[in-house]
Short mmCIF file of C-alpha atoms in Angstrom, two decimals:
data_model
loop_
_atom_site.label_atom_id
_atom_site.label_comp_id
_atom_site.label_asym_id
_atom_site.label_seq_id
_atom_site.Cartn_x
_atom_site.Cartn_y
_atom_site.Cartn_z
CA UNK Z 84 285.45 68.73 74.95
CA UNK Z 85 286.63 66.54 77.82
CA UNK Z 86 283.85 64.18 78.82
CA UNK Z 87 283.44 62.15 82.00
CA UNK Z 88 284.06 58.99 79.98
CA UNK Z 89 287.35 60.29 78.55
CA UNK Z 90 288.45 61.42 82.02
CA UNK Z 91 287.73 57.97 83.45
CA UNK Z 92 289.63 56.38 80.55
CA UNK Z 93 292.65 58.62 81.18
CA UNK Z 94 292.57 57.86 84.90
CA UNK Z 95 292.35 54.13 84.18
CA UNK Z 96 295.36 54.29 81.84
CA UNK Z 97 297.41 56.10 84.49
CA UNK Z 98 296.40 53.45 87.03
CA UNK Z 99 297.37 50.63 84.72
CA UNK Z 100 300.73 52.28 84.03
CA UNK Z 101 301.42 52.48 87.76
CA UNK Z 102 300.52 48.80 88.11
CA UNK Z 103 302.82 47.87 85.23
CA UNK Z 104 305.70 49.79 86.77
CA UNK Z 105 305.31 47.77 89.95
CA UNK Z 106 304.83 44.34 88.41
CA UNK Z 107 306.53 44.52 85.00
CA UNK Z 108 309.84 43.01 86.04
CA UNK Z 109 308.27 39.96 87.65
CA UNK Z 110 307.12 38.15 84.53
CA UNK Z 111 309.38 36.05 82.37
CA UNK Z 112 309.34 37.23 78.75
CA UNK Z 113 308.09 34.85 76.09
CA UNK Z 114 310.14 34.12 73.00
CA UNK Z 115 309.74 36.82 70.35
CA UNK Z 116 311.30 38.10 67.17
CA UNK Z 117 314.85 39.29 67.78
CA UNK Z 118 315.68 42.88 66.74
CA UNK Z 119 319.41 42.39 67.19
CA UNK Z 120 320.12 42.54 63.47
CA UNK Z 121 318.94 46.15 63.19
CA UNK Z 122 320.71 47.59 66.21
CA UNK Z 123 324.00 48.41 64.48
CA UNK Z 124 325.75 48.36 61.14
CA UNK Z 125 324.35 48.52 57.60
CA UNK Z 126 321.12 46.74 58.58
CA UNK Z 127 320.40 49.49 61.10
CA UNK Z 128 320.91 52.14 58.43
CA UNK Z 129 318.57 50.34 56.05
CA UNK Z 130 315.90 49.80 58.70
CA UNK Z 131 316.01 53.35 60.08
CA UNK Z 132 316.02 55.03 56.65
CA UNK Z 133 312.26 54.53 56.31
CA UNK Z 134 310.25 54.08 53.13
CA UNK Z 135 307.21 55.26 51.20
CA UNK Z 136 304.10 53.10 51.48
CA UNK Z 137 300.38 53.76 51.05
CA UNK Z 138 299.08 51.21 53.59
CA UNK Z 139 300.60 50.44 56.97
CA UNK Z 140 299.52 47.99 59.68
CA UNK Z 141 298.43 49.62 62.92
CA UNK Z 142 298.55 47.36 65.95
CA UNK Z 143 298.46 50.03 68.62
CA UNK Z 144 300.17 53.24 69.63
CA UNK Z 145 302.44 54.79 72.19
CA UNK Z 146 300.30 56.33 74.94
CA UNK Z 147 303.13 57.55 77.12
CA UNK Z 148 306.90 57.64 77.33
CA UNK Z 149 308.11 57.27 80.90
CA UNK Z 150 309.14 60.61 82.40
CA UNK Z 151 307.99 62.17 79.10
CA UNK Z 152 311.58 62.22 77.90
CA UNK Z 153 312.31 63.94 74.60
CA UNK Z 154 315.18 61.59 73.76
CA UNK Z 155 315.01 57.87 74.45
CA UNK Z 156 317.64 55.22 74.85
CA UNK Z 157 317.95 51.48 75.37
CA UNK Z 158 316.04 50.17 78.42
CA UNK Z 159 313.85 53.29 78.68
CA UNK Z 160 310.18 52.43 79.22
CA UNK Z 161 307.24 53.33 77.02
CA UNK Z 162 303.59 52.37 77.35
CA UNK Z 163 301.53 51.02 74.49
CA UNK Z 164 297.82 50.80 73.82
CA UNK Z 165 297.32 47.45 72.05
CA UNK Z 166 294.69 46.99 69.36
CA UNK Z 167 294.66 43.19 69.90
CA UNK Z 168 296.00 42.53 73.42
CA UNK Z 169 295.03 38.86 73.38
CA UNK Z 170 297.55 38.32 70.55
CA UNK Z 171 300.47 39.93 72.40
CA UNK Z 172 302.75 38.33 74.99
CA UNK Z 173 305.69 39.61 77.04
CA UNK Z 174 308.80 39.34 74.88
CA UNK Z 175 307.04 40.33 71.65
CA UNK Z 176 308.77 43.09 69.71
CA UNK Z 177 307.23 46.00 67.84
CA UNK Z 178 308.44 48.66 65.45
CA UNK Z 179 307.45 52.21 66.37
CA UNK Z 180 306.83 54.45 63.37
CA UNK Z 181 305.41 57.81 62.36
CA UNK Z 182 303.77 58.89 59.12
CA UNK Z 183 305.67 62.09 58.34
CA UNK Z 184 303.75 63.38 55.32
CA UNK Z 185 301.94 62.35 52.16
CA UNK Z 186 304.16 62.07 49.11
CA UNK Z 187 302.95 63.25 45.71
CA UNK Z 188 304.81 62.70 42.46
CA UNK Z 189 306.78 65.79 41.37
CA UNK Z 190 305.49 65.67 37.80
CA UNK Z 191 301.93 64.35 37.73
CA UNK Z 192 300.97 65.19 41.30
CA UNK Z 193 299.63 61.66 41.90
CA UNK Z 194 299.61 60.35 45.47
CA UNK Z 195 302.45 57.85 45.89
CA UNK Z 196 302.17 56.98 49.58
CA UNK Z 197 303.13 58.20 53.03
CA UNK Z 198 306.72 58.81 54.05
CA UNK Z 199 307.23 56.46 57.00
CA UNK Z 200 309.81 57.30 59.64
CA UNK Z 201 311.01 54.39 61.77
CA UNK Z 202 311.44 55.67 65.32
CA UNK Z 203 312.69 52.52 67.04
CA UNK Z 204 312.08 48.98 68.26
CA UNK Z 205 310.49 48.07 71.61
CA UNK Z 206 310.00 44.80 73.50
CA UNK Z 207 306.92 44.16 75.64
CA UNK Z 208 307.70 43.38 79.28
CA UNK Z 209 304.22 43.19 80.82
CA UNK Z 210 300.56 43.63 79.89
CA UNK Z 211 297.46 44.72 81.81
CA UNK Z 212 294.27 44.52 79.74
CA UNK Z 213 295.05 46.56 76.61
CA UNK Z 214 298.02 48.53 77.98
CA UNK Z 215 301.56 47.16 77.74
CA UNK Z 216 304.83 48.30 79.23
CA UNK Z 217 307.72 47.97 76.80
CA UNK Z 218 311.45 48.57 76.94
CA UNK Z 219 313.19 50.36 74.11
CA UNK Z 220 315.61 48.03 72.38
CA UNK Z 221 316.79 50.56 69.80
CA UNK Z 222 315.82 54.19 69.32
CA UNK Z 223 316.64 55.88 66.01
CA UNK Z 224 314.74 59.05 66.92
CA UNK Z 225 312.56 60.39 69.72
CA UNK Z 226 309.67 58.04 70.60
CA UNK Z 227 306.69 60.11 71.68
CA UNK Z 228 303.02 59.78 72.52
CA UNK Z 229 300.74 59.05 69.56
CA UNK Z 230 303.24 57.19 67.42
CA UNK Z 231 302.02 53.93 65.91
CA UNK Z 232 303.32 50.40 66.40
CA UNK Z 233 303.40 47.33 64.18
CA UNK Z 234 304.89 43.88 64.59
CA UNK Z 235 308.65 43.90 64.18
CA UNK Z 236 309.99 42.21 61.08
CA UNK Z 237 313.63 42.10 60.07
CA UNK Z 238 314.49 43.78 56.76
CA UNK Z 239 314.13 41.40 53.82
CA UNK Z 240 317.25 41.22 51.72
CA UNK Z 241 316.80 40.59 48.00
CA UNK Z 242 318.61 37.50 46.82
CA UNK Z 243 319.20 38.70 43.27
CA UNK Z 244 322.34 40.35 41.97
CA UNK Z 245 322.25 43.70 40.22
CA UNK Z 246 325.29 42.80 38.11
CA UNK Z 247 323.43 39.84 36.58
CA UNK Z 248 320.54 41.93 35.28
CA UNK Z 249 320.13 44.19 32.30
CA UNK Z 250 319.57 47.91 32.77
CA UNK Z 251 316.11 49.11 33.65
CA UNK Z 252 314.28 50.17 30.52
CA UNK Z 253 313.02 53.52 31.83
CA UNK Z 254 314.43 56.31 34.00
CA UNK Z 255 313.07 57.27 37.39
CA UNK Z 256 312.97 60.33 39.59
CA UNK Z 257 313.74 61.50 43.11
CA UNK Z 258 310.31 61.97 44.67
CA UNK Z 259 311.25 62.93 48.23
CA UNK Z 260 314.07 63.14 50.76
CA UNK Z 261 314.15 62.05 54.38
CA UNK Z 262 314.75 65.46 55.92
CA UNK Z 263 313.61 68.56 54.11
CA UNK Z 264 315.38 71.86 54.47
CA UNK Z 265 319.05 72.65 54.09
CA UNK Z 266 321.48 71.01 51.72
CA UNK Z 267 320.72 67.46 50.59
CA UNK Z 268 323.93 65.69 49.63
CA UNK Z 269 326.19 62.75 50.32
CA UNK Z 270 325.07 60.62 53.24
CA UNK Z 271 321.43 61.76 53.10
CA UNK Z 272 318.46 59.53 52.25
CA UNK Z 273 316.42 59.99 49.07
CA UNK Z 274 313.37 58.12 47.78
CA UNK Z 275 312.82 57.29 44.11
CA UNK Z 276 309.86 56.14 42.01
CA UNK Z 277 311.47 52.88 40.90
CA UNK Z 278 310.88 49.69 42.84
CA UNK Z 279 310.65 45.94 42.92
CA UNK Z 280 308.26 45.75 39.98
CA UNK Z 281 310.71 47.75 37.90
CA UNK Z 282 313.42 45.16 38.57
CA UNK Z 283 315.25 47.20 41.20
CA UNK Z 284 316.98 45.38 44.05
CA UNK Z 285 318.71 46.35 47.27
CA UNK Z 286 322.39 46.97 46.53
CA UNK Z 287 321.81 48.40 43.04
CA UNK Z 288 323.42 51.68 42.04
CA UNK Z 289 321.49 54.49 40.35
CA UNK Z 290 323.02 57.46 38.57
CA UNK Z 291 321.70 60.92 39.42
CA UNK Z 292 321.05 63.00 36.31
CA UNK Z 293 320.55 66.78 36.28
CA UNK Z 294 318.76 68.37 33.35
CA UNK Z 295 318.93 72.11 32.67
CA UNK Z 296 317.21 74.08 29.88
CA UNK Z 297 319.42 74.35 26.82
CA UNK Z 298 322.10 72.05 28.24
CA UNK Z 299 322.71 68.32 27.81
CA UNK Z 300 321.91 66.08 30.81
CA UNK Z 301 324.86 65.53 33.16
CA UNK Z 302 325.60 62.97 35.86
CA UNK Z 303 325.90 64.59 39.29
CA UNK Z 304 326.10 61.60 41.59
CA UNK Z 305 325.13 58.07 42.60
CA UNK Z 306 322.47 56.52 44.79
CA UNK Z 307 322.87 53.19 46.57
CA UNK Z 308 319.59 51.31 46.89
CA UNK Z 309 318.98 50.28 50.51
CA UNK Z 310 315.51 48.73 50.26
CA UNK Z 311 312.68 48.42 47.76
CA UNK Z 312 308.90 48.56 47.80
CA UNK Z 313 306.74 47.58 44.82
CA UNK Z 314 306.95 51.00 43.16
CA UNK Z 315 309.47 52.98 45.23
CA UNK Z 316 312.91 52.55 46.75
CA UNK Z 317 314.87 54.01 49.64
CA UNK Z 318 318.38 55.07 48.66
CA UNK Z 319 321.52 56.45 50.23
CA UNK Z 320 323.16 59.34 48.39
CA UNK Z 321 326.59 57.73 48.01
CA UNK Z 322 328.20 60.49 45.94
CA UNK Z 323 327.13 63.87 44.61
CA UNK Z 324 328.70 67.04 43.27
CA UNK Z 325 325.60 69.20 43.74
CA UNK Z 326 322.60 69.64 46.01
CA UNK Z 327 319.84 67.08 45.32
CA UNK Z 328 316.25 68.13 44.57
CA UNK Z 329 312.88 66.45 44.14
CA UNK Z 330 312.47 65.86 40.43
CA UNK Z 331 316.09 64.98 39.70
CA UNK Z 332 316.30 62.06 37.27
CA UNK Z 333 317.80 58.69 38.08
CA UNK Z 334 318.87 55.88 35.78
CA UNK Z 335 320.05 52.36 36.42
CA UNK Z 336 323.85 52.29 36.32
CA UNK Z 337 325.11 49.83 33.73
CA UNK Z 338 328.30 49.45 35.75
CA UNK Z 339 326.97 47.65 38.83
CA UNK Z 340 330.29 47.41 40.61
CA UNK Z 341 330.49 47.36 44.36
CA UNK Z 342 329.06 50.68 45.56
CA UNK Z 343 330.58 52.89 48.20
CA UNK Z 344 330.01 51.06 51.52
CA UNK Z 345 327.08 52.43 53.46
CA UNK Z 346 328.03 54.03 56.75
CA UNK Z 347 327.34 51.90 59.79
CA UNK Z 348 324.98 52.98 62.52
CA UNK Z 349 327.17 52.40 65.57
CA UNK Z 350 325.38 54.75 67.97
CA UNK Z 351 321.69 55.63 68.43
CA UNK Z 352 320.63 58.04 65.73
CA UNK Z 353 319.04 61.23 67.00
CA UNK Z 354 318.02 62.90 63.77
CA UNK Z 355 316.02 66.13 63.69
CA UNK Z 356 312.40 65.41 64.57
CA UNK Z 357 310.07 66.11 61.67
CA UNK Z 358 306.73 67.79 62.13
CA UNK Z 359 304.09 65.98 60.04
#
């Protein structure tokens, strides 16, 4: 039910947005975290590939995309509702993300975390009370009303070397893929149930193992680890001879030679929008 209070709140937000459109360009931005390292190249692929995590910071949300555009590009405006406006200044950068779905382990059914889709990076240009105008610095997918923001942080690269470590002492499993439906093969993103606490590092190579009743296990491809969480990792399917499924086994490759280079993200990625 639409109440008088909610109507007044909506009218106030629209008024603030109009004010920001008129005054946003007149304020000098303060120094903020630079998102330049995730605009293009391998870092952009790693950042935009998402991850699985149970807890995510929520520092506000997108309340409107200017002109309600379905696809967004650099310099397009969005408007943010800030949870802590006193802690935000023009020039600050935020990551826009969406929780796509809850991920449960294929075997035990235990909750692993939420699949987080990174939609883009925005920079605040002006603030009025708890509403901020922000320009899109990089859009990996459509940025729409209701998506959540958190402080931007550059991807952390692990300093260790996979070639200097012994093989992981237990196999893992593919627990989800970035985009469901259709064929999942080379160039797609898959998530596994091995992570930082298992000794996995960004840059490692995992072998994909297919098991079939009555047949010996066989290697069907390789995964390149892009980023790691404590108990999960985001990987690029670098090579495969068959379609990949949830539940496929993965093992740490003993031959940690240089993996197939990850494709660079040279243009804004407009991947199919997922419905949570």
